[in-house]
Amino acid sequence: MLTGYTKPLAILPFDHRTSYTSGLFGWKEPLNVEQAQSVADSKWVIYEGFKKARIPEGEAGILVDEQYGVGIIRDATERGTITAVSVETSGQDEFEFAYGDDFAEHIKAVQPTFAKVLVRYNPEADRAMNRRQTERLQRLSDFLHQTQRLFLFELLVPPEPQQLERVDKDRDAYDTKIRPRLMVQAIEELRRAGVEPDVWKIEGLDQRSDCEQVVLAAHRDGGQHVGIIVLGRGASKEHVTKWLQTAADVPGYIGFAVGRTSFWNAIVDFEAQRLSRDAAAAQIAQNFEEWYRIFNAGHQQKP
């Protein structure tokens, strides 16, 4: 049975693990104790930025990993903050549970508002892999709905080589001409297999009509209360602004989840001791507030 989620939702995601430790620190997992503590501490800086941001309670939430952010999850839960916790193994092309068959016990232990998955699913990619992913996702979807927990699904549709060939290996052309159709197809295939998120977290789109098609795919056949939020994909501020403005007034879109574009530069400067802890947190808060302002400006004009 679908629950859905229709309330405004502004998420600051910092559940990155493999890309975070390698990109920011130059380390490869597994980390030693001291390295893991450094990573966890840097995530507290991001969380401090989140808490500084002037966004209404009940709309703002965090997405963080259990591995480095369990203390943050605990603190946010005690404050009544919306929390989302990643369930997938980091840095893999194929979706697998971070804690294997113990995924349900971990979700029960941390009690997030949302259990979140990141899935790379291209309908024209390896069909056997897509089937394996779908079977795991259906299992998770069933567990979450049976236990009345919310399901946040981050969908990425990376290009296959033959798809890039069709647009002369132009990634921007793939994003505008090919990816929108594949996103709709992916949502339809996953839903037919019994994977039913309450919120889809999807890549930005340049055309309003493409946003509308995504909403149709998510809403048909009983999904009318399912929410859509826009992810940032580590893109430039200009790209993120465009995606938020395009989606904001489309019925069904309820918010955004922009992570690296919000925090990356601030954490780089903090770790290099070019910014104080407080200044880094303030910069993150300012970026997060800016996305909220941009999305809200368009959302309030919704027909």
GROMACS .gro file of C-alpha atoms in nm:
model
  303
    1MET     CA    1   0.000   0.000   0.000
    2LEU     CA    2   0.136   0.339  -0.100
    3THR     CA    3   0.183   0.605   0.161
    4GLY     CA    4   0.334   0.888  -0.039
    5TYR     CA    5   0.467   1.219   0.087
    6THR     CA    6   0.325   1.553  -0.023
    7LYS     CA    7   0.472   1.799   0.228
    8PRO     CA    8   0.754   2.038   0.128
    9LEU     CA    9   1.093   1.869   0.162
   10ALA     CA   10   1.435   2.038   0.158
   11ILE     CA   11   1.712   1.786   0.219
   12LEU     CA   12   2.082   1.845   0.275
   13PRO     CA   13   2.246   1.517   0.168
   14PHE     CA   14   2.590   1.423   0.298
   15ASP     CA   15   2.571   1.045   0.297
   16HIS     CA   16   2.857   1.025   0.045
   17ARG     CA   17   3.120   0.775   0.152
   18THR     CA   18   3.361   0.644  -0.113
   19SER     CA   19   3.359   0.965  -0.321
   20TYR     CA   20   3.378   1.173  -0.003
   21THR     CA   21   3.678   1.001   0.155
   22SER     CA   22   3.870   0.983  -0.173
   23GLY     CA   23   3.773   1.322  -0.315
   24LEU     CA   24   3.809   1.529   0.001
   25PHE     CA   25   4.080   1.341   0.186
   26GLY     CA   26   4.256   1.130  -0.078
   27TRP     CA   27   4.197   0.815   0.126
   28LYS     CA   28   4.083   0.470   0.019
   29GLU     CA   29   3.858   0.257   0.234
   30PRO     CA   30   3.889   0.082   0.471
   31LEU     CA   31   4.003   0.379   0.681
   32ASN     CA   32   4.193   0.354   1.006
   33VAL     CA   33   4.034   0.481   1.327
   34GLU     CA   34   4.193   0.825   1.309
   35GLN     CA   35   4.091   0.874   0.946
   36ALA     CA   36   3.734   0.763   1.017
   37GLN     CA   37   3.714   1.013   1.303
   38SER     CA   38   3.832   1.293   1.071
   39VAL     CA   39   3.565   1.205   0.817
   40ALA     CA   40   3.296   1.188   1.085
   41ASP     CA   41   3.404   1.523   1.229
   42SER     CA   42   3.385   1.691   0.888
   43LYS     CA   43   3.029   1.564   0.855
   44TRP     CA   44   2.946   1.732   1.186
   45VAL     CA   45   3.056   2.060   1.023
   46ILE     CA   46   2.801   2.001   0.747
   47TYR     CA   47   2.537   1.918   1.006
   48GLU     CA   48   2.621   2.239   1.193
   49GLY     CA   49   2.563   2.424   0.867
   50PHE     CA   50   2.227   2.253   0.830
   51LYS     CA   51   2.125   2.365   1.179
   52LYS     CA   52   2.225   2.724   1.103
   53ALA     CA   53   2.008   2.737   0.790
   54ARG     CA   54   1.687   2.936   0.828
   55ILE     CA   55   1.444   2.685   0.683
   56PRO     CA   56   1.114   2.601   0.855
   57GLU     CA   57   1.110   2.300   1.084
   58GLY     CA   58   0.910   2.022   0.931
   59GLU     CA   59   1.046   2.100   0.584
   60ALA     CA   60   1.423   2.066   0.631
   61GLY     CA   61   1.593   1.730   0.663
   62ILE     CA   62   1.930   1.559   0.642
   63LEU     CA   63   2.045   1.256   0.447
   64VAL     CA   64   2.347   1.093   0.610
   65ASP     CA   65   2.513   0.754   0.629
   66GLU     CA   66   2.518   0.530   0.934
   67GLN     CA   67   2.889   0.453   0.885
   68TYR     CA   68   3.021   0.804   0.960
   69GLY     CA   69   2.708   0.980   1.078
   70VAL     CA   70   2.540   0.764   1.340
   71GLY     CA   71   2.591   1.031   1.609
   72ILE     CA   72   2.441   1.293   1.379
   73ILE     CA   73   2.138   1.073   1.315
   74ARG     CA   74   2.090   1.032   1.688
   75ASP     CA   75   2.115   1.406   1.754
   76ALA     CA   76   1.882   1.498   1.467
   77THR     CA   77   1.625   1.242   1.577
   78GLU     CA   78   1.626   1.382   1.930
   79ARG     CA   79   1.566   1.730   1.785
   80GLY     CA   80   1.271   1.607   1.580
   81THR     CA   81   1.451   1.671   1.250
   82ILE     CA   82   1.355   1.481   0.935
   83THR     CA   83   1.623   1.216   0.877
   84ALA     CA   84   1.706   0.995   0.581
   85VAL     CA   85   1.964   0.718   0.608
   86SER     CA   86   2.134   0.545   0.315
   87VAL     CA   87   2.083   0.170   0.286
   88GLU     CA   88   2.306   0.093  -0.015
   89THR     CA   89   2.670  -0.007  -0.036
   90SER     CA   90   2.868   0.297  -0.148
   91GLY     CA   91   3.061   0.329  -0.473
   92GLN     CA   92   2.912   0.035  -0.665
   93ASP     CA   93   2.737   0.031  -1.002
   94GLU     CA   94   2.497  -0.240  -0.883
   95PHE     CA   95   2.269  -0.179  -0.586
   96GLU     CA   96   2.342  -0.399  -0.286
   97PHE     CA   97   2.252  -0.359   0.080
   98ALA     CA   98   2.526  -0.194   0.288
   99TYR     CA   99   2.467  -0.443   0.569
  100GLY     CA  100   2.355  -0.740   0.362
  101ASP     CA  101   2.062  -0.934   0.501
  102ASP     CA  102   2.082  -0.729   0.821
  103PHE     CA  103   1.945  -0.419   0.645
  104ALA     CA  104   1.613  -0.437   0.830
  105GLU     CA  105   1.778  -0.453   1.172
  106HIS     CA  106   1.990  -0.148   1.093
  107ILE     CA  107   1.686   0.050   0.979
  108LYS     CA  108   1.501  -0.047   1.296
  109ALA     CA  109   1.801   0.054   1.508
  110VAL     CA  110   1.849   0.407   1.367
  111GLN     CA  111   1.477   0.479   1.314
  112PRO     CA  112   1.509   0.727   1.024
  113THR     CA  113   1.215   0.918   0.880
  114PHE     CA  114   1.317   0.779   0.540
  115ALA     CA  115   1.522   0.478   0.436
  116LYS     CA  116   1.705   0.589   0.122
  117VAL     CA  117   1.860   0.398  -0.167
  118LEU     CA  118   2.078   0.524  -0.449
  119VAL     CA  119   2.027   0.313  -0.760
  120ARG     CA  120   2.186   0.334  -1.103
  121TYR     CA  121   1.924   0.197  -1.337
  122ASN     CA  122   1.934   0.238  -1.713
  123PRO     CA  123   1.658   0.037  -1.884
  124GLU     CA  124   1.891  -0.030  -2.180
  125ALA     CA  125   2.179  -0.153  -1.961
  126ASP     CA  126   2.259  -0.508  -1.844
  127ARG     CA  127   1.918  -0.670  -1.802
  128ALA     CA  128   2.042  -0.936  -1.561
  129MET     CA  129   2.189  -0.669  -1.334
  130ASN     CA  130   1.867  -0.468  -1.350
  131ARG     CA  131   1.670  -0.778  -1.250
  132ARG     CA  132   1.900  -0.845  -0.955
  133GLN     CA  133   1.872  -0.486  -0.839
  134THR     CA  134   1.497  -0.488  -0.875
  135GLU     CA  135   1.458  -0.805  -0.668
  136ARG     CA  136   1.656  -0.649  -0.380
  137LEU     CA  137   1.463  -0.324  -0.409
  138GLN     CA  138   1.128  -0.502  -0.406
  139ARG     CA  139   1.233  -0.676  -0.086
  140LEU     CA  140   1.321  -0.342   0.073
  141SER     CA  141   1.003  -0.176  -0.053
  142ASP     CA  142   0.789  -0.453   0.094
  143PHE     CA  143   0.965  -0.433   0.431
  144LEU     CA  144   0.931  -0.055   0.454
  145HIS     CA  145   0.563  -0.049   0.367
  146GLN     CA  146   0.482  -0.345   0.592
  147THR     CA  147   0.651  -0.164   0.884
  148GLN     CA  148   0.504   0.176   0.786
  149ARG     CA  149   0.838   0.341   0.715
  150LEU     CA  150   0.897   0.595   0.439
  151PHE     CA  151   1.100   0.501   0.129
  152LEU     CA  152   1.322   0.756  -0.052
  153PHE     CA  153   1.454   0.637  -0.389
  154GLU     CA  154   1.744   0.819  -0.557
  155LEU     CA  155   1.742   0.728  -0.925
  156LEU     CA  156   2.045   0.785  -1.145
  157VAL     CA  157   2.034   0.694  -1.514
  158PRO     CA  158   2.397   0.690  -1.633
  159PRO     CA  159   2.452   0.666  -2.008
  160GLU     CA  160   2.542   0.343  -2.183
  161PRO     CA  161   2.822   0.371  -2.445
  162GLN     CA  162   2.581   0.318  -2.736
  163GLN     CA  163   2.353   0.591  -2.601
  164LEU     CA  164   2.641   0.839  -2.591
  165GLU     CA  165   2.733   0.741  -2.947
  166ARG     CA  166   2.390   0.860  -3.060
  167VAL     CA  167   2.476   1.213  -2.943
  168ASP     CA  168   2.844   1.218  -3.049
  169LYS     CA  169   2.956   1.145  -2.691
  170ASP     CA  170   2.807   1.474  -2.572
  171ARG     CA  171   2.700   1.420  -2.210
  172ASP     CA  172   2.488   1.737  -2.205
  173ALA     CA  173   2.301   1.620  -2.515
  174TYR     CA  174   2.240   1.283  -2.348
  175ASP     CA  175   2.099   1.464  -2.044
  176THR     CA  176   1.852   1.666  -2.251
  177LYS     CA  177   1.763   1.434  -2.542
  178ILE     CA  178   1.788   1.078  -2.408
  179ARG     CA  179   1.790   1.067  -2.028
  180PRO     CA  180   1.437   1.210  -1.972
  181ARG     CA  181   1.272   0.922  -2.160
  182LEU     CA  182   1.490   0.666  -1.983
  183MET     CA  183   1.401   0.810  -1.642
  184VAL     CA  184   1.031   0.768  -1.712
  185GLN     CA  185   1.090   0.414  -1.840
  186ALA     CA  186   1.297   0.326  -1.532
  187ILE     CA  187   1.027   0.450  -1.294
  188GLU     CA  188   0.762   0.254  -1.485
  189GLU     CA  189   0.968  -0.067  -1.485
  190LEU     CA  190   1.053  -0.045  -1.116
  191ARG     CA  191   0.694   0.025  -1.017
  192ARG     CA  192   0.564  -0.264  -1.227
  193ALA     CA  193   0.803  -0.487  -1.033
  194GLY     CA  194   0.654  -0.372  -0.702
  195VAL     CA  195   0.912  -0.109  -0.605
  196GLU     CA  196   0.701   0.175  -0.464
  197PRO     CA  197   0.889   0.471  -0.310
  198ASP     CA  198   0.714   0.744  -0.118
  199VAL     CA  199   0.954   1.002  -0.266
  200TRP     CA  200   1.161   0.984  -0.584
  201LYS     CA  201   1.489   1.177  -0.572
  202ILE     CA  202   1.578   1.236  -0.935
  203GLU     CA  203   1.827   1.412  -1.159
  204GLY     CA  204   1.748   1.762  -1.279
  205LEU     CA  205   1.569   1.822  -1.607
  206ASP     CA  206   1.589   2.123  -1.837
  207GLN     CA  207   1.234   2.107  -1.974
  208ARG     CA  208   0.912   2.145  -1.779
  209SER     CA  209   0.744   1.890  -2.007
  210ASP     CA  210   1.002   1.629  -1.904
  211CYS     CA  211   0.932   1.702  -1.537
  212GLU     CA  212   0.562   1.651  -1.603
  213GLN     CA  213   0.627   1.312  -1.764
  214VAL     CA  214   0.825   1.200  -1.459
  215VAL     CA  215   0.537   1.300  -1.232
  216LEU     CA  216   0.289   1.110  -1.450
  217ALA     CA  217   0.502   0.794  -1.428
  218ALA     CA  218   0.530   0.824  -1.050
  219HIS     CA  219   0.164   0.914  -0.994
  220ARG     CA  220  -0.031   0.677  -1.216
  221ASP     CA  221  -0.192   0.359  -1.082
  222GLY     CA  222  -0.234   0.473  -0.723
  223GLY     CA  223   0.080   0.680  -0.678
  224GLN     CA  224  -0.089   1.021  -0.677
  225HIS     CA  225   0.051   1.116  -0.334
  226VAL     CA  226   0.413   1.029  -0.415
  227GLY     CA  227   0.656   1.323  -0.402
  228ILE     CA  228   0.941   1.414  -0.637
  229ILE     CA  229   1.254   1.600  -0.531
  230VAL     CA  230   1.544   1.725  -0.745
  231LEU     CA  231   1.899   1.613  -0.673
  232GLY     CA  232   2.208   1.824  -0.741
  233ARG     CA  233   2.451   1.565  -0.884
  234GLY     CA  234   2.746   1.779  -0.774
  235ALA     CA  235   2.672   2.018  -1.059
  236SER     CA  236   2.755   2.388  -1.082
  237LYS     CA  237   2.538   2.641  -0.903
  238GLU     CA  238   2.409   2.757  -1.241
  239HIS     CA  239   2.294   2.407  -1.335
  240VAL     CA  240   2.133   2.344  -0.997
  241THR     CA  241   1.951   2.678  -1.012
  242LYS     CA  242   1.814   2.596  -1.359
  243TRP     CA  243   1.693   2.252  -1.251
  244LEU     CA  244   1.521   2.387  -0.941
  245GLN     CA  245   1.353   2.668  -1.133
  246THR     CA  246   1.230   2.426  -1.399
  247ALA     CA  247   1.079   2.182  -1.149
  248ALA     CA  248   0.951   2.419  -0.882
  249ASP     CA  249   0.607   2.498  -1.023
  250VAL     CA  250   0.535   2.147  -1.156
  251PRO     CA  251   0.264   1.981  -0.942
  252GLY     CA  252   0.412   1.674  -0.775
  253TYR     CA  253   0.755   1.825  -0.717
  254ILE     CA  254   0.787   1.897  -0.346
  255GLY     CA  255   1.150   2.000  -0.299
  256PHE     CA  256   1.514   1.919  -0.352
  257ALA     CA  257   1.821   1.742  -0.216
  258VAL     CA  258   2.141   1.929  -0.306
  259GLY     CA  259   2.454   1.807  -0.130
  260ARG     CA  260   2.798   1.854  -0.282
  261THR     CA  261   2.714   2.189  -0.440
  262SER     CA  262   2.613   2.300  -0.090
  263PHE     CA  263   2.905   2.173   0.116
  264TRP     CA  264   3.203   2.059  -0.094
  265ASN     CA  265   3.399   2.384  -0.128
  266ALA     CA  266   3.337   2.478   0.234
  267ILE     CA  267   3.469   2.144   0.360
  268VAL     CA  268   3.772   2.161   0.127
  269ASP     CA  269   3.857   2.503   0.273
  270PHE     CA  270   3.788   2.387   0.629
  271GLU     CA  271   4.018   2.086   0.596
  272ALA     CA  272   4.287   2.310   0.442
  273GLN     CA  273   4.243   2.548   0.739
  274ARG     CA  274   4.139   2.833   0.509
  275LEU     CA  275   3.800   2.851   0.683
  276SER     CA  276   3.715   2.820   1.049
  277ARG     CA  277   3.463   2.560   1.154
  278ASP     CA  278   3.199   2.825   1.210
  279ALA     CA  279   3.269   3.001   0.879
  280ALA     CA  280   3.247   2.672   0.688
  281ALA     CA  281   2.916   2.590   0.854
  282ALA     CA  282   2.786   2.940   0.775
  283GLN     CA  283   2.880   2.901   0.408
  284ILE     CA  284   2.697   2.568   0.389
  285ALA     CA  285   2.391   2.721   0.556
  286GLN     CA  286   2.392   3.008   0.307
  287ASN     CA  287   2.402   2.770   0.009
  288PHE     CA  288   2.126   2.551   0.151
  289GLU     CA  289   1.907   2.855   0.216
  290GLU     CA  290   1.967   2.974  -0.141
  291TRP     CA  291   1.830   2.649  -0.290
  292TYR     CA  292   1.530   2.678  -0.062
  293ARG     CA  293   1.468   3.036  -0.173
  294ILE     CA  294   1.499   2.948  -0.543
  295PHE     CA  295   1.269   2.647  -0.525
  296ASN     CA  296   1.016   2.821  -0.305
  297ALA     CA  297   0.999   3.124  -0.534
  298GLY     CA  298   0.885   2.903  -0.821
  299HIS     CA  299   0.677   2.670  -0.606
  300GLN     CA  300   0.461   2.955  -0.478
  301GLN     CA  301   0.374   3.047  -0.837
  302LYS     CA  302   0.249   2.695  -0.908
  303PRO     CA  303  -0.076   2.703  -1.107
   0.00000   0.00000   0.00000
